[in-house]
CSV table of C-alpha atoms in Angstrom, one decimal:
chain,number,residue,atom,x,y,z
A,1,MET,CA,131.7,163.2,173.3
A,2,ASN,CA,134.6,161.4,171.7
A,3,SER,CA,134.2,159.9,168.3
A,4,PRO,CA,132.6,156.5,169.0
A,5,ALA,CA,133.9,155.2,165.7
A,6,SER,CA,137.5,155.3,166.8
A,7,ALA,CA,136.6,153.0,169.7
A,8,THR,CA,135.4,150.3,167.3
A,9,PRO,CA,138.2,147.9,166.3
A,10,ALA,CA,137.8,146.6,162.7
A,11,TYR,CA,137.7,143.0,163.8
A,12,ASP,CA,138.5,141.1,166.9
A,13,ALA,CA,141.7,139.1,166.4
A,14,THR,CA,140.6,135.8,167.9
A,15,PRO,CA,139.7,133.4,165.0
A,16,PRO,CA,136.3,131.7,165.6
A,17,LYS,CA,136.5,128.0,166.5
A,18,SER,CA,135.7,125.5,163.9
A,19,ALA,CA,132.2,124.1,164.1
A,20,GLY,CA,133.1,120.6,163.0
A,21,GLY,CA,131.7,117.5,164.6
A,22,ILE,CA,128.3,116.9,166.2
A,23,ASP,CA,126.7,119.8,168.0
A,24,TRP,CA,125.7,118.0,171.1
A,25,LEU,CA,123.8,121.0,172.6
A,26,PHE,CA,121.7,121.1,169.4
A,27,LEU,CA,121.0,117.4,169.6
A,28,ILE,CA,120.0,117.6,173.3
A,29,ALA,CA,117.7,120.6,172.5
A,30,VAL,CA,115.9,118.8,169.7
A,31,LEU,CA,115.5,115.7,172.0
A,32,ALA,CA,114.2,118.0,174.8
A,33,ILE,CA,111.6,119.5,172.4
A,34,ALA,CA,110.5,116.0,171.3
A,35,ALA,CA,110.2,114.9,174.9
A,36,ALA,CA,108.2,118.0,175.8
A,37,LEU,CA,105.9,117.5,172.8
A,38,ALA,CA,105.4,113.8,173.8
A,39,ARG,CA,104.4,114.9,177.3
A,40,VAL,CA,102.1,117.6,175.9
A,41,ILE,CA,100.3,115.2,173.6
A,42,TYR,CA,100.2,112.0,175.6
A,43,TYR,CA,100.6,112.8,179.3
A,44,THR,CA,98.9,116.1,179.8
A,45,PRO,CA,95.1,116.2,180.4
A,46,PHE,CA,92.7,118.1,178.2
A,47,GLU,CA,91.5,121.4,179.4
A,48,ALA,CA,87.8,121.1,180.3
A,49,VAL,CA,86.4,123.9,178.2
A,50,GLN,CA,88.9,124.4,175.3
A,51,GLY,CA,89.7,120.8,174.7
A,52,PRO,CA,92.7,119.8,172.6
A,53,ALA,CA,93.1,123.3,171.2
A,54,GLN,CA,94.5,124.4,174.6
A,55,LYS,CA,97.5,122.2,174.1
A,56,ILE,CA,99.0,124.7,171.7
A,57,PHE,CA,99.5,126.9,174.7
A,58,TYR,CA,102.6,124.7,175.7
A,59,LEU,CA,104.3,125.9,172.5
A,60,HIS,CA,102.8,129.3,172.3
A,61,LEU,CA,103.9,130.7,175.7
A,62,PRO,CA,107.4,129.2,175.8
A,63,ALA,CA,108.0,130.5,172.3
A,64,ALA,CA,106.7,134.0,173.3
A,65,LEU,CA,109.0,134.0,176.4
A,66,CYS,CA,112.0,132.9,174.4
A,67,ALA,CA,111.2,135.7,171.8
A,68,PHE,CA,111.2,138.3,174.6
A,69,MET,CA,114.4,136.9,176.0
A,70,ALA,CA,116.0,137.0,172.5
A,71,PHE,CA,115.1,140.6,171.9
A,72,GLY,CA,116.4,141.4,175.4
A,73,VAL,CA,119.7,139.9,174.4
A,74,VAL,CA,119.7,142.0,171.2
A,75,ALA,CA,119.3,145.2,173.3
A,76,LEU,CA,121.9,144.2,175.9
A,77,ALA,CA,124.4,143.1,173.3
A,78,GLY,CA,123.8,146.3,171.4
A,79,ILE,CA,124.6,148.4,174.5
A,80,GLY,CA,127.6,146.3,175.1
A,81,HIS,CA,128.8,146.7,171.5
A,82,LEU,CA,128.5,150.5,171.5
A,83,TRP,CA,130.3,150.5,174.8
A,84,LEU,CA,133.1,148.0,174.1
A,85,GLY,CA,133.2,148.0,170.3
A,86,ASP,CA,133.5,144.2,170.4
A,87,LEU,CA,132.2,142.5,167.3
A,88,ARG,CA,131.5,139.3,169.2
A,89,LEU,CA,128.6,141.1,170.9
A,90,ASP,CA,127.3,142.2,167.5
A,91,ARG,CA,127.4,138.6,166.3
A,92,ALA,CA,125.4,137.6,169.4
A,93,ALA,CA,122.9,140.4,168.7
A,94,GLU,CA,122.6,139.3,165.1
A,95,SER,CA,122.1,135.7,166.0
A,96,SER,CA,119.6,136.4,168.8
A,97,ALA,CA,117.6,138.7,166.6
A,98,GLU,CA,117.2,136.1,163.9
A,99,VAL,CA,116.2,133.4,166.3
A,100,GLY,CA,113.9,135.8,168.0
A,101,VAL,CA,112.1,136.6,164.8
A,102,ILE,CA,111.6,132.8,164.2
A,103,PHE,CA,110.1,132.4,167.7
A,104,THR,CA,107.9,135.4,167.2
A,105,THR,CA,106.7,133.8,163.9
A,106,VAL,CA,105.9,130.7,165.9
A,107,VAL,CA,103.9,132.8,168.3
A,108,LEU,CA,102.1,134.5,165.5
A,109,ILE,CA,101.2,131.2,163.8
A,110,THR,CA,100.2,129.2,167.0
A,111,GLY,CA,98.1,132.1,168.3
A,112,PRO,CA,95.6,132.3,165.4
A,113,LEU,CA,95.5,128.4,165.3
A,114,TRP,CA,94.3,128.4,168.9
A,115,ALA,CA,92.1,131.6,168.5
A,116,ARG,CA,90.1,130.2,165.6
A,117,PRO,CA,88.3,127.5,167.6
A,118,VAL,CA,88.4,129.2,171.0
A,119,TRP,CA,87.7,132.9,170.2
A,120,GLY,CA,86.0,132.2,166.8
A,121,THR,CA,88.4,134.4,164.9
A,122,TRP,CA,91.9,134.1,163.5
A,123,TRP,CA,93.0,137.6,164.4
A,124,THR,CA,91.8,140.4,166.6
A,125,TRP,CA,93.4,143.7,167.4
A,126,ASP,CA,94.0,142.8,171.0
A,127,ALA,CA,96.8,144.5,172.9
A,128,ARG,CA,99.1,141.6,173.1
A,129,LEU,CA,98.5,140.4,169.6
A,130,THR,CA,99.2,143.8,168.2
A,131,LEU,CA,102.4,144.1,170.4
A,132,THR,CA,103.6,140.7,169.1
A,133,LEU,CA,102.9,141.7,165.5
A,134,PHE,CA,104.9,145.0,165.9
A,135,LEU,CA,107.8,143.1,167.6
A,136,TRP,CA,107.9,141.0,164.5
A,137,PHE,CA,107.9,144.2,162.3
A,138,ILE,CA,110.6,145.9,164.4
A,139,TYR,CA,113.0,142.9,164.3
A,140,VAL,CA,112.3,142.0,160.7
A,141,GLY,CA,113.3,145.7,160.0
A,142,TYR,CA,116.4,145.1,162.1
A,143,LEU,CA,117.4,142.2,159.8
A,144,VAL,CA,116.6,144.2,156.7
A,145,LEU,CA,118.9,147.0,158.1
A,146,ARG,CA,121.7,144.5,158.7
A,147,GLY,CA,121.4,143.2,155.1
A,148,ALA,CA,121.5,146.8,153.7
A,149,ILE,CA,125.0,147.7,155.1
A,150,ASP,CA,128.2,146.3,153.7
A,151,ASP,CA,130.6,148.0,156.0
A,152,ARG,CA,131.0,145.5,158.9
A,153,ALA,CA,131.7,148.1,161.7
A,154,LEU,CA,128.9,150.4,160.5
A,155,ARG,CA,126.5,147.5,160.3
A,156,ALA,CA,127.3,146.6,163.9
A,157,ARG,CA,126.8,150.1,165.2
A,158,TYR,CA,123.6,150.8,163.3
A,159,SER,CA,122.2,147.5,164.4
A,160,ALA,CA,123.1,148.2,168.0
A,161,VAL,CA,121.3,151.6,167.8
A,162,LEU,CA,118.2,150.0,166.3
A,163,GLY,CA,118.3,147.1,168.8
A,164,ILE,CA,118.4,149.5,171.8
A,165,LEU,CA,115.7,151.8,170.4
A,166,GLY,CA,113.5,148.8,169.6
A,167,SER,CA,113.6,147.7,173.2
A,168,LEU,CA,112.7,151.2,174.4
A,169,LEU,CA,109.7,151.2,172.0
A,170,ILE,CA,108.2,148.0,173.3
A,171,PRO,CA,106.6,149.5,176.5
A,172,PHE,CA,105.2,152.4,174.4
A,173,ILE,CA,103.5,150.1,171.9
A,174,HIS,CA,102.3,148.0,174.8
A,175,LEU,CA,100.8,151.0,176.6
A,176,SER,CA,99.2,152.6,173.5
A,177,VAL,CA,97.6,149.3,172.3
A,178,TYR,CA,96.6,148.3,175.9
A,179,LEU,CA,94.3,151.3,176.1
A,180,PHE,CA,92.2,149.5,173.5
A,181,ARG,CA,90.3,146.8,175.3
A,182,THR,CA,92.1,143.5,175.5
A,183,LEU,CA,90.6,140.1,174.7
A,184,HIS,CA,93.7,138.0,175.4
A,185,PRO,CA,93.4,135.5,178.4
A,186,ARG,CA,94.5,137.1,181.6
A,187,PRO,CA,98.0,136.0,182.7
A,188,ILE,CA,97.6,132.7,184.4
A,189,VAL,CA,101.2,131.7,185.0
A,190,ILE,CA,103.3,134.8,185.2
A,191,LYS,CA,101.5,137.0,187.6
A,192,PRO,CA,102.0,138.3,191.2
A,193,SER,CA,100.0,135.5,192.9
A,194,ALA,CA,100.6,131.8,192.5
A,195,PRO,CA,100.0,130.3,189.0
A,196,SER,CA,96.4,129.1,188.6
A,197,LEU,CA,97.2,126.2,186.4
A,198,PRO,CA,96.7,122.6,187.5
A,199,PRO,CA,100.0,121.0,188.7
A,200,GLU,CA,100.3,118.5,185.8
A,201,MET,CA,99.7,121.3,183.2
A,202,LEU,CA,102.2,123.6,185.0
A,203,THR,CA,104.8,120.8,184.9
A,204,THR,CA,104.3,120.3,181.2
A,205,LEU,CA,104.6,124.0,180.7
A,206,ILE,CA,107.8,124.2,182.6
A,207,ILE,CA,109.3,121.2,180.8
A,208,SER,CA,108.3,122.8,177.5
A,209,PHE,CA,109.8,126.2,178.5
A,210,VAL,CA,113.1,124.6,179.5
A,211,ALA,CA,113.1,122.7,176.2
A,212,PHE,CA,112.4,125.9,174.2
A,213,THR,CA,115.1,127.8,176.1
A,214,LEU,CA,117.7,125.0,175.3
A,215,PHE,CA,116.6,125.1,171.7
A,216,TYR,CA,116.9,128.9,171.7
A,217,ILE,CA,120.5,128.7,173.1
A,218,ALA,CA,121.4,125.9,170.6
A,219,LEU,CA,120.1,127.9,167.6
A,220,VAL,CA,121.8,131.1,168.7
A,221,ARG,CA,125.0,129.2,169.2
A,222,GLN,CA,124.8,127.7,165.7
A,223,ARG,CA,123.9,131.0,164.2
A,224,TYR,CA,126.8,132.7,166.0
A,225,ARG,CA,129.2,130.2,164.6
A,226,LEU,CA,127.9,130.9,161.1
A,227,ALA,CA,128.3,134.7,161.7
A,228,ALA,CA,131.9,134.2,163.0
A,229,GLU,CA,132.9,132.1,160.0
A,230,ARG,CA,131.4,134.7,157.7
A,231,ASP,CA,133.3,137.5,159.4
A,232,LEU,CA,136.5,135.4,159.1
A,233,LEU,CA,135.9,134.8,155.4
A,234,GLU,CA,135.2,138.5,154.8
A,235,LEU,CA,138.4,139.3,156.7
A,236,GLU,CA,140.4,136.9,154.6
A,237,GLU,CA,138.9,138.1,151.4
A,238,GLY,CA,140.0,141.6,152.6
A,239,ARG,CA,136.6,143.2,152.1
B,1,MET,CA,123.6,170.9,177.5
B,2,ALA,CA,126.0,173.7,176.6
B,3,PRO,CA,124.5,176.8,175.0
B,4,SER,CA,126.9,176.3,172.1
B,5,THR,CA,125.1,173.0,171.3
B,6,ILE,CA,121.8,174.8,171.0
B,7,SER,CA,123.1,177.8,169.0
B,8,ALA,CA,125.0,175.5,166.6
B,9,ALA,CA,121.8,173.4,166.3
B,10,LEU,CA,119.8,176.5,165.5
B,11,LEU,CA,122.4,177.5,162.9
B,12,ILE,CA,122.1,174.1,161.2
B,13,ALA,CA,118.3,174.3,161.3
B,14,ARG,CA,118.4,177.7,159.7
B,15,LYS,CA,120.7,176.4,157.0
B,16,ASP,CA,118.3,173.6,156.2
B,17,LEU,CA,115.2,175.8,156.3
B,18,ALA,CA,116.9,178.3,154.0
B,19,ILE,CA,117.6,175.6,151.5
B,20,GLU,CA,114.1,174.4,151.7
B,21,PHE,CA,112.7,178.0,151.5
B,22,ARG,CA,114.6,178.7,148.4
B,23,THR,CA,113.9,175.5,146.6
B,24,ARG,CA,110.5,174.6,148.2
B,25,THR,CA,110.6,171.3,146.4
B,26,ALA,CA,110.1,169.0,149.4
B,27,PHE,CA,107.5,171.2,151.1
B,28,PHE,CA,105.4,171.6,147.9
B,29,SER,CA,105.4,167.9,147.2
B,30,ALA,CA,104.6,167.1,150.9
B,31,ALA,CA,101.8,169.6,151.0
B,32,ILE,CA,100.3,168.4,147.7
B,33,PHE,CA,100.7,164.8,148.9
B,34,ALA,CA,98.8,165.7,152.0
B,35,LEU,CA,95.9,167.3,150.1
B,36,LEU,CA,95.8,164.4,147.6
B,37,GLY,CA,95.7,161.9,150.5
B,38,ILE,CA,92.9,163.8,152.2
B,39,VAL,CA,90.8,163.7,149.0
B,40,ILE,CA,91.6,160.0,148.2
B,41,PHE,CA,90.8,158.8,151.7
B,42,TYR,CA,87.4,160.5,151.5
B,43,PHE,CA,86.5,158.3,148.5
B,44,ALA,CA,88.0,155.2,150.1
B,45,TRP,CA,85.1,155.1,152.5
B,46,ASP,CA,81.3,155.2,152.0
B,47,PRO,CA,80.4,158.6,153.5
B,48,THR,CA,76.8,157.4,154.2
B,49,ALA,CA,78.2,154.5,156.3
B,50,VAL,CA,81.1,156.2,158.1
B,51,ALA,CA,80.6,159.8,159.2
B,52,PRO,CA,83.4,162.2,158.2
B,53,VAL,CA,83.8,163.1,161.9
B,54,ASP,CA,84.8,159.4,162.6
B,55,LEU,CA,87.1,159.3,159.6
B,56,ALA,CA,88.9,162.7,160.0
B,57,PRO,CA,91.3,161.9,162.9
B,58,GLY,CA,92.6,158.7,161.3
B,59,VAL,CA,93.0,160.5,157.9
B,60,LEU,CA,94.8,163.4,159.5
B,61,TRP,CA,97.3,161.3,161.4
B,62,GLY,CA,97.8,158.9,158.5
B,63,ILE,CA,98.6,161.8,156.3
B,64,PHE,CA,101.0,163.5,158.7
B,65,THR,CA,102.9,160.2,159.1
B,66,PHE,CA,103.5,159.7,155.4
B,67,SER,CA,104.0,163.3,154.4
B,68,GLY,CA,106.5,163.6,157.3
B,69,LEU,CA,108.4,160.7,155.8
B,70,LEU,CA,108.8,162.8,152.6
B,71,GLY,CA,110.5,165.6,154.5
B,72,LEU,CA,112.6,163.2,156.6
B,73,GLN,CA,114.0,161.5,153.6
B,74,ARG,CA,115.5,164.7,152.4
B,75,SER,CA,116.9,165.7,155.8
B,76,PHE,CA,120.2,163.8,155.4
B,77,GLY,CA,119.8,163.2,151.7
B,78,ILE,CA,120.7,166.8,150.9
B,79,GLU,CA,124.0,166.3,152.8
B,80,GLN,CA,125.0,163.4,150.5
B,81,ALA,CA,125.6,165.6,147.5
B,82,ASP,CA,129.4,166.6,147.3
B,83,ARG,CA,129.7,164.9,150.7
B,84,ALA,CA,128.4,168.1,152.4
B,85,ILE,CA,128.0,166.0,155.6
B,86,ASP,CA,131.8,166.0,155.9
B,87,SER,CA,132.0,169.7,156.4
B,88,LEU,CA,129.3,169.5,159.0
B,89,LEU,CA,131.2,166.7,160.8
B,90,GLY,CA,134.4,168.7,160.5
B,91,ALA,CA,132.9,171.8,162.1
B,92,PRO,CA,134.0,172.3,165.7
B,93,ILE,CA,130.6,171.6,167.1
B,94,PRO,CA,129.2,168.7,169.2
B,95,ARG,CA,127.7,165.9,167.1
B,96,GLU,CA,124.5,166.3,169.1
B,97,SER,CA,123.9,169.7,167.6
B,98,ILE,CA,123.9,168.3,164.1
B,99,TYR,CA,121.1,165.9,165.1
B,100,LEU,CA,119.2,168.6,167.0
B,101,GLY,CA,119.5,171.1,164.2
B,102,LYS,CA,118.3,168.6,161.6
B,103,ALA,CA,115.4,167.7,164.0
B,104,ILE,CA,114.4,171.3,164.5
B,105,ALA,CA,114.3,171.9,160.7
B,106,ASN,CA,112.3,168.7,160.3
B,107,LEU,CA,109.9,169.8,163.0
B,108,ALA,CA,109.3,173.1,161.2
B,109,PHE,CA,108.7,171.1,158.1
B,110,VAL,CA,106.1,168.8,159.7
B,111,VAL,CA,104.4,171.7,161.5
B,112,ALA,CA,104.1,173.6,158.2
B,113,VAL,CA,102.5,170.6,156.5
B,114,GLN,CA,100.1,170.3,159.5
B,115,LEU,CA,99.2,174.0,159.1
B,116,ILE,CA,98.0,173.2,155.6
B,117,ALA,CA,96.5,169.8,156.2
B,118,ILE,CA,94.4,170.7,159.3
B,119,PRO,CA,92.4,173.5,157.6
B,120,ALA,CA,92.1,171.3,154.5
B,121,VAL,CA,90.5,168.5,156.5
B,122,GLN,CA,88.2,171.0,158.2
B,123,LEU,CA,87.2,172.3,154.7
B,124,PHE,CA,86.8,169.0,152.9
B,125,TYR,CA,85.4,166.8,155.7
B,126,GLY,CA,83.3,169.6,157.4
B,127,VAL,CA,84.6,168.8,160.9
B,128,PRO,CA,85.1,171.5,163.5
B,129,LEU,CA,88.9,171.0,164.0
B,130,LEU,CA,89.7,174.7,164.2
B,131,GLU,CA,87.2,175.2,167.1
B,132,HIS,CA,89.6,173.2,169.2
B,133,ALA,CA,92.7,174.9,167.7
B,134,GLY,CA,94.5,175.3,171.1
B,135,THR,CA,94.2,171.7,172.2
B,136,LEU,CA,94.7,170.4,168.7
B,137,ALA,CA,97.9,172.4,168.4
B,138,ILE,CA,99.3,170.8,171.6
B,139,ILE,CA,98.4,167.3,170.3
B,140,ALA,CA,99.9,168.0,166.9
B,141,LEU,CA,103.1,169.5,168.3
B,142,LEU,CA,103.7,166.7,170.8
B,143,ALA,CA,103.1,164.1,168.1
B,144,ALA,CA,105.3,166.0,165.6
B,145,ILE,CA,108.2,166.0,168.1
B,146,GLY,CA,108.0,162.3,168.5
B,147,LEU,CA,107.8,161.6,164.8
B,148,VAL,CA,110.7,163.9,164.1
B,149,ALA,CA,112.9,162.7,166.9
B,150,VAL,CA,112.9,159.1,165.6
B,151,GLY,CA,112.6,159.9,161.9
B,152,THR,CA,115.7,162.2,161.9
B,153,LEU,CA,117.9,159.6,163.5
B,154,PHE,CA,116.7,156.9,161.0
B,155,SER,CA,117.1,159.3,158.1
B,156,ALA,CA,120.8,159.7,159.1
B,157,MET,CA,121.1,155.9,159.2
B,158,ALA,CA,119.1,155.2,156.0
B,159,VAL,CA,121.2,157.4,153.7
B,160,ASN,CA,124.3,155.3,154.5
B,161,THR,CA,122.7,152.0,153.5
B,162,LYS,CA,122.3,150.3,150.2
B,163,LEU,CA,118.5,150.7,150.3
B,164,ALA,CA,118.8,154.4,151.1
B,165,GLU,CA,115.3,156.1,151.3
B,166,MET,CA,113.5,152.8,150.9
B,167,LEU,CA,114.7,151.8,154.3
B,168,LEU,CA,113.3,154.8,156.2
B,169,PRO,CA,109.6,153.8,156.2
B,170,VAL,CA,110.5,150.2,157.2
B,171,LEU,CA,112.5,151.4,160.2
B,172,SER,CA,110.3,154.4,161.1
B,173,LEU,CA,106.7,153.2,160.9
B,174,PRO,CA,106.8,150.7,163.8
B,175,PHE,CA,108.2,153.6,165.9
B,176,PHE,CA,105.4,155.9,164.7
B,177,VAL,CA,102.7,153.6,166.1
B,178,PRO,CA,102.8,154.8,169.7
B,179,VAL,CA,102.7,158.4,168.4
B,180,VAL,CA,99.9,158.0,165.8
B,181,ILE,CA,97.6,155.9,168.1
B,182,PRO,CA,97.5,158.5,171.0
B,183,ALA,CA,97.4,161.4,168.6
B,184,ALA,CA,94.5,160.0,166.5
B,185,GLN,CA,92.6,158.9,169.6
B,186,ALA,CA,93.0,162.3,171.3
B,187,THR,CA,91.9,164.1,168.1
B,188,ALA,CA,88.8,161.8,167.9
B,189,ARG,CA,87.9,162.5,171.6
B,190,LEU,CA,88.4,166.2,170.9
B,191,LEU,CA,86.1,166.1,167.9
B,192,ALA,CA,83.5,164.0,169.7
B,193,GLY,CA,83.4,166.8,172.3
B,194,ARG,CA,84.5,164.5,175.1
B,195,PRO,CA,85.7,166.1,178.4
B,196,THR,CA,89.4,167.0,178.5
B,197,ASP,CA,90.0,164.4,181.2
B,198,GLU,CA,89.8,161.7,178.5
B,199,LEU,CA,92.6,163.3,176.6
B,200,VAL,CA,95.0,163.5,179.5
B,201,GLY,CA,96.1,159.8,179.4
B,202,TRP,CA,96.9,160.0,175.7
B,203,LEU,CA,98.8,163.3,176.1
B,204,LYS,CA,100.9,161.8,178.9
B,205,LEU,CA,101.8,158.9,176.6
B,206,LEU,CA,102.9,161.4,173.9
B,207,ILE,CA,104.9,163.4,176.4
B,208,ALA,CA,106.6,160.3,177.7
B,209,PHE,CA,107.4,159.1,174.2
B,210,ASP,CA,108.9,162.5,173.3
B,211,ILE,CA,111.1,162.7,176.4
B,212,VAL,CA,112.4,159.1,176.0
B,213,PHE,CA,113.1,159.3,172.3
B,214,VAL,CA,114.5,162.8,172.1
B,215,ALA,CA,117.0,161.8,174.8
B,216,ALA,CA,117.7,158.3,173.3
B,217,CYS,CA,118.1,159.5,169.7
B,218,THR,CA,120.3,162.5,170.7
B,219,LEU,CA,122.6,160.1,172.6
B,220,ALA,CA,122.5,157.5,169.8
B,221,PHE,CA,123.2,159.9,166.9
B,222,PRO,CA,127.0,160.1,167.3
B,223,TYR,CA,127.1,156.4,166.7
B,224,THR,CA,125.3,156.7,163.3
B,225,ILE,CA,127.9,158.9,161.7
B,226,GLU,CA,130.0,157.3,158.9
B,227,GLU,CA,133.5,158.8,159.1
């Protein structure tokens, strides 16, 4: 195999665009989240058994889906970076990982808040809870690794390796913890047959998911700009 | 894979094991650490409430994980002195054989610690581990391959970071989860005298992990080298 290091250019020449002015996408995303929350609170019926506690589901599931999407982006950008040696892909991975950790944190906070009244316990070693907790550990480790390397090209390569291995690990953690019995609600939306959620609840969920996805993209875009400015600064300082 | 890759890997493994055999520092500290762990864990539980037979598998695999980390930390750490890694990288051998050689040496290290820890658990906890020596050896080897495959790669990465050996457990432990859970569960089934069928699922999981991560880490290793 050829030395992969030689394929990695030090920095891509295109200077990042200035992030001045209002970030309209971010504004729209925040408004979308507000609108989705308003619909969740005022225009969506209570679930018959769980009552108001169930409404946290409209935050919990979209956050979980966005976290998975974020970590998927980390792995794909990592593969792309190792292949093309483009630092823009590394910045995308970095941004997506950070936002993914935030969304995973949201999942880990909203889950116990719901579980306490409904299951009667804050935490249980259920398969999906354990998987989410380990996702959090893997990608917090990813951020720690990034912070521990000064050399920009090396940081990009190591992060790509960990991002790819992390995505390979997820099915194994899932399988090994799944063999413990699971308490988590069966999938009611993402499953082979039609979603078994009443239409108004499903609409709220979809609105919420779209809002969260917009928010994810807006956050990653912001974070990417920050990473680009930092890289530019480091380049100018000649580090 | 070319035969030269394998023979170069074996040469590197022999070099590492010769260093370890002559100094014995890492092995002794790992073995003593394992024995200490076994003793301390025994007192961490009330033996009248938790039977040693229920405790032993968890202790065994907890100990292997942490004592394995001791050996893995040294793996690329010894190459840092006088930049010895540069002569390895300058050698006309594929990069993959450096990884495989290091991994083989680490595997020998972990297996050697297991050979001390397993009889010690049998002795101190009074559980019949050695009656199932054959099956236990398969579980232990499959798990050791998984631990070492991932740990060797992360060891190569950790030495080039500011945190050095501090980073290795943070990176490795999440990856050890799908190894430790099946290994501990299979050992527990074994000790409980359950039929072999109940072990098969866990063993398959270990085999799948080994195949995926030995391949992925071998491919990823050339990217972790700092020129």
